[in-house]
């Protein structure tokens, strides 16, 4: 018999806790507030701590703020910097259940909800009828007792993408939350006119927003020569664009790419590593004077500086470096290893990056997922409304990309362990927490490779098949 006697009990409805409560209410309501084939309407009450608990309840709140949660949970049950999901008997009614969702900070509190929805319900919580697992029947009987605590290995888990491939920014951000990402790097030629709305929505789920623009990438990436005068003009244009377009925006920082996406060390007679380091240091110092609290992230393609790390070591340590194109898969666009020698060599190079600048401000970009079709790429022609596309646009793009995502998913099943090996290597060799980033286009769904990377970035012990099994059963996945 369906258990409809549930309520959410919360300690406060402020900040990111609002997002956690909204997500929990939305997702568990589909199991609780309707009965199949009947137009019988229940609601899921949400009540402040101190109310009566007569039968079943979700108890959600920060550990240090909730006396009720502390009465059921010892402090050492929660991993440092992490969350706890605990399903126990209701002491007032042994037939009832209490689901305790707690953490010491709001971001991890949100992930306690995500873990309950995406790991408990389709996993240990799912009833079984013969050979059939039925997560949709989880709340038809008493929940199974359970306790799980987890903490992120990498505090920053970002996605890099181009703004104009996003047709629905709310769904995009919702999917990021479920897949474990907490930072969105948006690259645009022009600032979208609704960017503040996008940022506000992201912030409501604990996602930081970094806005990307070119520091010479568009102008000099294919140049055969660059003069001192052009470099000075570039510096002035970068600072001017920042002051006019980015400084007033409530984002966490900016991201840029310059002229390092080349397979040669020089542009004309200029050593790329030296010139770009001088450019970054001078411009960044001026931007920090304008907005000292923001983050500046240097999107650096390794191909032109691989043998010039001594120059890159001079980059201002206030500037984070996000390394791209560091070898074969998972650094390459392809979702499989094409060159075993290049793949093995990427471990040694990765170790150098992790040690560069004493391990400060290191970020690593994985790829091997859907990208833009560069043979048909069109630059944005002006400011636009981001992520408010019509259903017809969403359906069009999803239809075109459907088979490609099926192929990527299949290849991550076969070759993803190679990405896992690199992830474990990073975990074992980092001197400080490494920012992990996945670059690609992910609109239209929550796809298996993206979800696998999100889980891998959060924590990975080297067991790829177990991770794949855990992720593949999640109900939010777009399996096509």
mmCIF file of C-alpha atoms in Angstrom, residues 180-415:
data_model
loop_
_atom_site.group_PDB
_atom_site.id
_atom_site.type_symbol
_atom_site.label_atom_id
_atom_site.label_comp_id
_atom_site.label_asym_id
_atom_site.label_seq_id
_atom_site.Cartn_x
_atom_site.Cartn_y
_atom_site.Cartn_z
ATOM 1 C CA UNK A 180 27.453 16.662 -9.224
ATOM 2 C CA UNK A 181 28.848 19.752 -10.957
ATOM 3 C CA UNK A 182 29.054 23.013 -9.037
ATOM 4 C CA UNK A 183 30.599 25.502 -11.465
ATOM 5 C CA UNK A 184 29.505 26.662 -14.930
ATOM 6 C CA UNK A 185 32.003 28.311 -17.283
ATOM 7 C CA UNK A 186 30.032 30.039 -20.039
ATOM 8 C CA UNK A 187 31.866 31.186 -23.177
ATOM 9 C CA UNK A 188 30.216 33.913 -25.209
ATOM 10 C CA UNK A 189 31.207 36.425 -27.863
ATOM 11 C CA UNK A 190 28.706 38.839 -26.294
ATOM 12 C CA UNK A 191 27.246 38.936 -22.804
ATOM 13 C CA UNK A 192 23.670 37.548 -22.911
ATOM 14 C CA UNK A 193 21.124 40.169 -21.907
ATOM 15 C CA UNK A 194 19.561 37.836 -19.314
ATOM 16 C CA UNK A 195 22.850 36.743 -17.761
ATOM 17 C CA UNK A 196 21.910 37.987 -14.276
ATOM 18 C CA UNK A 197 18.801 35.789 -14.318
ATOM 19 C CA UNK A 198 20.894 32.789 -15.347
ATOM 20 C CA UNK A 199 23.385 33.519 -12.564
ATOM 21 C CA UNK A 200 20.640 33.942 -9.956
ATOM 22 C CA UNK A 201 19.162 30.566 -10.869
ATOM 23 C CA UNK A 202 22.577 28.893 -10.750
ATOM 24 C CA UNK A 203 23.324 30.489 -7.377
ATOM 25 C CA UNK A 204 20.050 29.160 -5.961
ATOM 26 C CA UNK A 205 21.533 25.670 -6.396
ATOM 27 C CA UNK A 206 25.040 26.489 -5.228
ATOM 28 C CA UNK A 207 26.559 26.686 -8.712
ATOM 29 C CA UNK A 208 29.228 29.312 -9.331
ATOM 30 C CA UNK A 209 29.224 31.065 -12.700
ATOM 31 C CA UNK A 210 32.397 32.051 -14.555
ATOM 32 C CA UNK A 211 32.013 34.140 -17.712
ATOM 33 C CA UNK A 212 34.434 33.490 -20.550
ATOM 34 C CA UNK A 213 35.679 35.821 -23.258
ATOM 35 C CA UNK A 214 38.627 36.056 -25.600
ATOM 36 C CA UNK A 215 42.010 37.523 -24.692
ATOM 37 C CA UNK A 216 43.365 37.242 -28.210
ATOM 38 C CA UNK A 217 42.041 33.765 -29.007
ATOM 39 C CA UNK A 218 39.808 35.024 -31.794
ATOM 40 C CA UNK A 219 42.317 37.522 -33.181
ATOM 41 C CA UNK A 220 45.634 35.701 -32.974
ATOM 42 C CA UNK A 221 44.948 31.962 -32.707
ATOM 43 C CA UNK A 222 45.646 31.569 -36.435
ATOM 44 C CA UNK A 223 48.033 34.503 -36.795
ATOM 45 C CA UNK A 224 51.474 33.970 -38.287
ATOM 46 C CA UNK A 225 52.912 37.065 -36.638
ATOM 47 C CA UNK A 226 52.118 39.396 -33.752
ATOM 48 C CA UNK A 227 53.707 42.767 -33.073
ATOM 49 C CA UNK A 228 54.409 44.582 -29.799
ATOM 50 C CA UNK A 229 51.902 47.231 -30.847
ATOM 51 C CA UNK A 230 49.208 44.609 -31.364
ATOM 52 C CA UNK A 231 49.912 43.140 -27.934
ATOM 53 C CA UNK A 232 49.574 46.546 -26.266
ATOM 54 C CA UNK A 233 46.316 47.194 -28.119
ATOM 55 C CA UNK A 234 45.073 43.768 -27.030
ATOM 56 C CA UNK A 235 45.794 44.554 -23.371
ATOM 57 C CA UNK A 236 43.823 47.770 -23.568
ATOM 58 C CA UNK A 237 40.857 46.087 -25.271
ATOM 59 C CA UNK A 238 40.732 43.285 -22.666
ATOM 60 C CA UNK A 239 40.658 45.756 -19.784
ATOM 61 C CA UNK A 240 38.087 47.958 -21.504
ATOM 62 C CA UNK A 241 35.790 45.017 -22.220
ATOM 63 C CA UNK A 242 36.091 43.836 -18.635
ATOM 64 C CA UNK A 243 35.219 47.242 -17.187
ATOM 65 C CA UNK A 244 32.240 47.729 -19.485
ATOM 66 C CA UNK A 245 30.820 44.205 -19.722
ATOM 67 C CA UNK A 246 31.978 41.953 -16.873
ATOM 68 C CA UNK A 247 32.919 43.989 -13.797
ATOM 69 C CA UNK A 248 29.274 44.995 -13.102
ATOM 70 C CA UNK A 249 27.999 41.384 -13.205
ATOM 71 C CA UNK A 250 27.423 39.267 -10.092
ATOM 72 C CA UNK A 251 29.495 36.296 -11.268
ATOM 73 C CA UNK A 252 32.308 34.590 -9.376
ATOM 74 C CA UNK A 253 34.928 35.348 -11.979
ATOM 75 C CA UNK A 254 36.059 35.383 -15.592
ATOM 76 C CA UNK A 255 37.675 32.810 -17.848
ATOM 77 C CA UNK A 256 39.740 33.547 -20.926
ATOM 78 C CA UNK A 257 41.680 31.891 -23.695
ATOM 79 C CA UNK A 258 44.500 33.637 -25.509
ATOM 80 C CA UNK A 259 46.720 32.506 -28.389
ATOM 81 C CA UNK A 260 48.034 29.198 -26.988
ATOM 82 C CA UNK A 261 45.826 26.909 -29.116
ATOM 83 C CA UNK A 262 48.595 26.218 -31.617
ATOM 84 C CA UNK A 263 50.935 23.325 -32.406
ATOM 85 C CA UNK A 264 53.995 25.547 -32.531
ATOM 86 C CA UNK A 265 55.941 27.366 -29.802
ATOM 87 C CA UNK A 266 56.207 30.623 -31.715
ATOM 88 C CA UNK A 267 54.040 33.189 -33.449
ATOM 89 C CA UNK A 268 56.527 34.785 -35.796
ATOM 90 C CA UNK A 269 59.539 35.600 -33.611
ATOM 91 C CA UNK A 270 57.515 35.663 -30.381
ATOM 92 C CA UNK A 271 57.743 32.738 -27.918
ATOM 93 C CA UNK A 272 54.087 32.098 -27.077
ATOM 94 C CA UNK A 273 54.689 30.940 -23.487
ATOM 95 C CA UNK A 274 56.682 34.082 -22.632
ATOM 96 C CA UNK A 275 54.423 36.575 -24.373
ATOM 97 C CA UNK A 276 51.197 35.110 -23.003
ATOM 98 C CA UNK A 277 52.586 34.969 -19.440
ATOM 99 C CA UNK A 278 53.593 38.628 -19.580
ATOM 100 C CA UNK A 279 50.192 39.536 -21.034
ATOM 101 C CA UNK A 280 48.280 37.561 -18.381
ATOM 102 C CA UNK A 281 50.278 38.964 -15.477
ATOM 103 C CA UNK A 282 49.988 42.592 -16.539
ATOM 104 C CA UNK A 283 46.299 42.495 -17.437
ATOM 105 C CA UNK A 284 45.259 40.367 -14.465
ATOM 106 C CA UNK A 285 46.979 42.680 -12.023
ATOM 107 C CA UNK A 286 44.932 45.587 -13.354
ATOM 108 C CA UNK A 287 41.702 43.587 -13.254
ATOM 109 C CA UNK A 288 42.351 42.542 -9.661
ATOM 110 C CA UNK A 289 42.742 46.224 -8.801
ATOM 111 C CA UNK A 290 39.281 46.849 -10.271
ATOM 112 C CA UNK A 291 37.597 43.803 -8.677
ATOM 113 C CA UNK A 292 39.938 42.145 -6.150
ATOM 114 C CA UNK A 293 37.467 39.505 -4.933
ATOM 115 C CA UNK A 294 36.882 37.841 -8.284
ATOM 116 C CA UNK A 295 38.575 34.758 -9.722
ATOM 117 C CA UNK A 296 40.509 34.869 -12.993
ATOM 118 C CA UNK A 297 40.887 31.564 -14.843
ATOM 119 C CA UNK A 298 43.412 31.154 -17.659
ATOM 120 C CA UNK A 299 42.242 28.551 -20.181
ATOM 121 C CA UNK A 300 45.623 27.305 -21.381
ATOM 122 C CA UNK A 301 46.131 24.921 -24.313
ATOM 123 C CA UNK A 302 49.172 22.819 -23.549
ATOM 124 C CA UNK A 303 50.160 22.181 -27.159
ATOM 125 C CA UNK A 304 52.154 25.395 -27.615
ATOM 126 C CA UNK A 305 53.820 25.475 -24.178
ATOM 127 C CA UNK A 306 54.478 21.797 -23.408
ATOM 128 C CA UNK A 307 58.253 22.345 -23.377
ATOM 129 C CA UNK A 308 58.107 25.832 -21.856
ATOM 130 C CA UNK A 309 56.627 25.245 -18.421
ATOM 131 C CA UNK A 310 59.391 27.385 -16.895
ATOM 132 C CA UNK A 311 57.722 30.395 -18.514
ATOM 133 C CA UNK A 312 54.213 29.369 -17.421
ATOM 134 C CA UNK A 313 55.488 28.965 -13.855
ATOM 135 C CA UNK A 314 55.781 32.770 -13.778
ATOM 136 C CA UNK A 315 51.988 33.245 -14.071
ATOM 137 C CA UNK A 316 50.628 35.278 -11.156
ATOM 138 C CA UNK A 317 49.535 32.751 -8.503
ATOM 139 C CA UNK A 318 46.286 34.644 -8.028
ATOM 140 C CA UNK A 319 45.383 33.445 -11.528
ATOM 141 C CA UNK A 320 44.072 29.874 -11.812
ATOM 142 C CA UNK A 321 45.277 27.855 -14.796
ATOM 143 C CA UNK A 322 42.819 25.462 -16.432
ATOM 144 C CA UNK A 323 44.906 23.114 -18.593
ATOM 145 C CA UNK A 324 43.480 21.788 -21.854
ATOM 146 C CA UNK A 325 44.735 19.468 -24.648
ATOM 147 C CA UNK A 326 47.263 17.675 -22.442
ATOM 148 C CA UNK A 327 47.352 14.414 -24.403
ATOM 149 C CA UNK A 328 45.188 11.582 -25.665
ATOM 150 C CA UNK A 329 41.809 10.628 -24.140
ATOM 151 C CA UNK A 330 40.473 11.897 -21.717
ATOM 152 C CA UNK A 331 42.185 15.127 -22.808
ATOM 153 C CA UNK A 332 41.231 14.723 -26.461
ATOM 154 C CA UNK A 333 37.906 15.243 -28.265
ATOM 155 C CA UNK A 334 37.744 11.535 -29.094
ATOM 156 C CA UNK A 335 36.192 9.212 -26.525
ATOM 157 C CA UNK A 336 38.773 6.467 -26.912
ATOM 158 C CA UNK A 337 42.557 6.097 -26.877
ATOM 159 C CA UNK A 338 43.971 6.534 -30.371
ATOM 160 C CA UNK A 339 47.655 6.698 -29.483
ATOM 161 C CA UNK A 340 48.758 4.498 -26.581
ATOM 162 C CA UNK A 341 52.199 6.108 -26.435
ATOM 163 C CA UNK A 342 50.662 9.591 -26.272
ATOM 164 C CA UNK A 343 48.228 8.412 -23.578
ATOM 165 C CA UNK A 344 51.023 7.017 -21.398
ATOM 166 C CA UNK A 345 53.128 10.154 -21.897
ATOM 167 C CA UNK A 346 50.242 12.298 -20.641
ATOM 168 C CA UNK A 347 50.715 10.922 -17.113
ATOM 169 C CA UNK A 348 54.220 12.340 -16.838
ATOM 170 C CA UNK A 349 53.048 15.680 -18.241
ATOM 171 C CA UNK A 350 50.059 15.774 -15.891
ATOM 172 C CA UNK A 351 52.371 15.268 -12.918
ATOM 173 C CA UNK A 352 54.416 18.274 -14.046
ATOM 174 C CA UNK A 353 51.249 20.380 -14.174
ATOM 175 C CA UNK A 354 50.183 19.270 -10.705
ATOM 176 C CA UNK A 355 53.572 20.310 -9.331
ATOM 177 C CA UNK A 356 53.868 23.590 -11.279
ATOM 178 C CA UNK A 357 53.671 26.722 -9.108
ATOM 179 C CA UNK A 358 53.679 24.488 -6.026
ATOM 180 C CA UNK A 359 50.333 22.994 -6.983
ATOM 181 C CA UNK A 360 48.542 26.335 -6.626
ATOM 182 C CA UNK A 361 45.556 27.088 -8.855
ATOM 183 C CA UNK A 362 45.726 23.964 -11.039
ATOM 184 C CA UNK A 363 42.758 22.895 -13.138
ATOM 185 C CA UNK A 364 42.484 19.983 -15.586
ATOM 186 C CA UNK A 365 40.051 19.718 -18.519
ATOM 187 C CA UNK A 366 38.653 16.360 -19.629
ATOM 188 C CA UNK A 367 36.927 16.026 -23.006
ATOM 189 C CA UNK A 368 35.812 12.973 -24.970
ATOM 190 C CA UNK A 369 32.191 14.117 -25.163
ATOM 191 C CA UNK A 370 29.948 16.078 -27.551
ATOM 192 C CA UNK A 371 31.497 19.249 -28.948
ATOM 193 C CA UNK A 372 30.404 21.947 -31.365
ATOM 194 C CA UNK A 373 30.451 21.021 -35.057
ATOM 195 C CA UNK A 374 33.476 23.149 -35.931
ATOM 196 C CA UNK A 375 32.885 22.651 -39.675
ATOM 197 C CA UNK A 376 29.651 24.630 -39.307
ATOM 198 C CA UNK A 377 30.521 26.883 -36.355
ATOM 199 C CA UNK A 378 29.010 30.384 -36.417
ATOM 200 C CA UNK A 379 30.142 33.145 -34.056
ATOM 201 C CA UNK A 380 27.456 34.952 -32.086
ATOM 202 C CA UNK A 381 26.418 38.084 -33.987
ATOM 203 C CA UNK A 382 25.333 40.127 -30.965
ATOM 204 C CA UNK A 383 23.941 40.020 -27.419
ATOM 205 C CA UNK A 384 21.091 37.520 -27.115
ATOM 206 C CA UNK A 385 18.713 35.811 -24.675
ATOM 207 C CA UNK A 386 20.469 32.716 -23.341
ATOM 208 C CA UNK A 387 18.647 29.468 -22.706
ATOM 209 C CA UNK A 388 15.033 30.457 -23.358
ATOM 210 C CA UNK A 389 14.555 28.441 -26.552
ATOM 211 C CA UNK A 390 11.259 27.175 -27.914
ATOM 212 C CA UNK A 391 10.366 23.495 -27.588
ATOM 213 C CA UNK A 392 10.852 23.108 -31.354
ATOM 214 C CA UNK A 393 14.508 24.168 -30.996
ATOM 215 C CA UNK A 394 15.079 21.730 -28.149
ATOM 216 C CA UNK A 395 13.534 18.871 -30.100
ATOM 217 C CA UNK A 396 15.492 19.762 -33.260
ATOM 218 C CA UNK A 397 18.864 19.803 -31.524
ATOM 219 C CA UNK A 398 18.165 16.732 -29.427
ATOM 220 C CA UNK A 399 17.136 14.784 -32.528
ATOM 221 C CA UNK A 400 20.324 15.729 -34.405
ATOM 222 C CA UNK A 401 22.605 14.894 -31.484
ATOM 223 C CA UNK A 402 20.797 11.755 -30.330
ATOM 224 C CA UNK A 403 22.865 9.135 -32.128
ATOM 225 C CA UNK A 404 26.129 10.913 -31.322
ATOM 226 C CA UNK A 405 25.333 10.727 -27.618
ATOM 227 C CA UNK A 406 24.517 7.037 -27.963
ATOM 228 C CA UNK A 407 27.969 6.507 -29.489
ATOM 229 C CA UNK A 408 29.717 8.558 -26.793
ATOM 230 C CA UNK A 409 27.871 6.622 -24.098
ATOM 231 C CA UNK A 410 28.881 3.295 -25.629
ATOM 232 C CA UNK A 411 32.519 4.366 -25.884
ATOM 233 C CA UNK A 412 32.613 5.571 -22.279
ATOM 234 C CA UNK A 413 31.332 2.139 -21.259
ATOM 235 C CA UNK A 414 34.249 0.566 -23.122
ATOM 236 C CA UNK A 415 37.040 3.129 -22.738
#
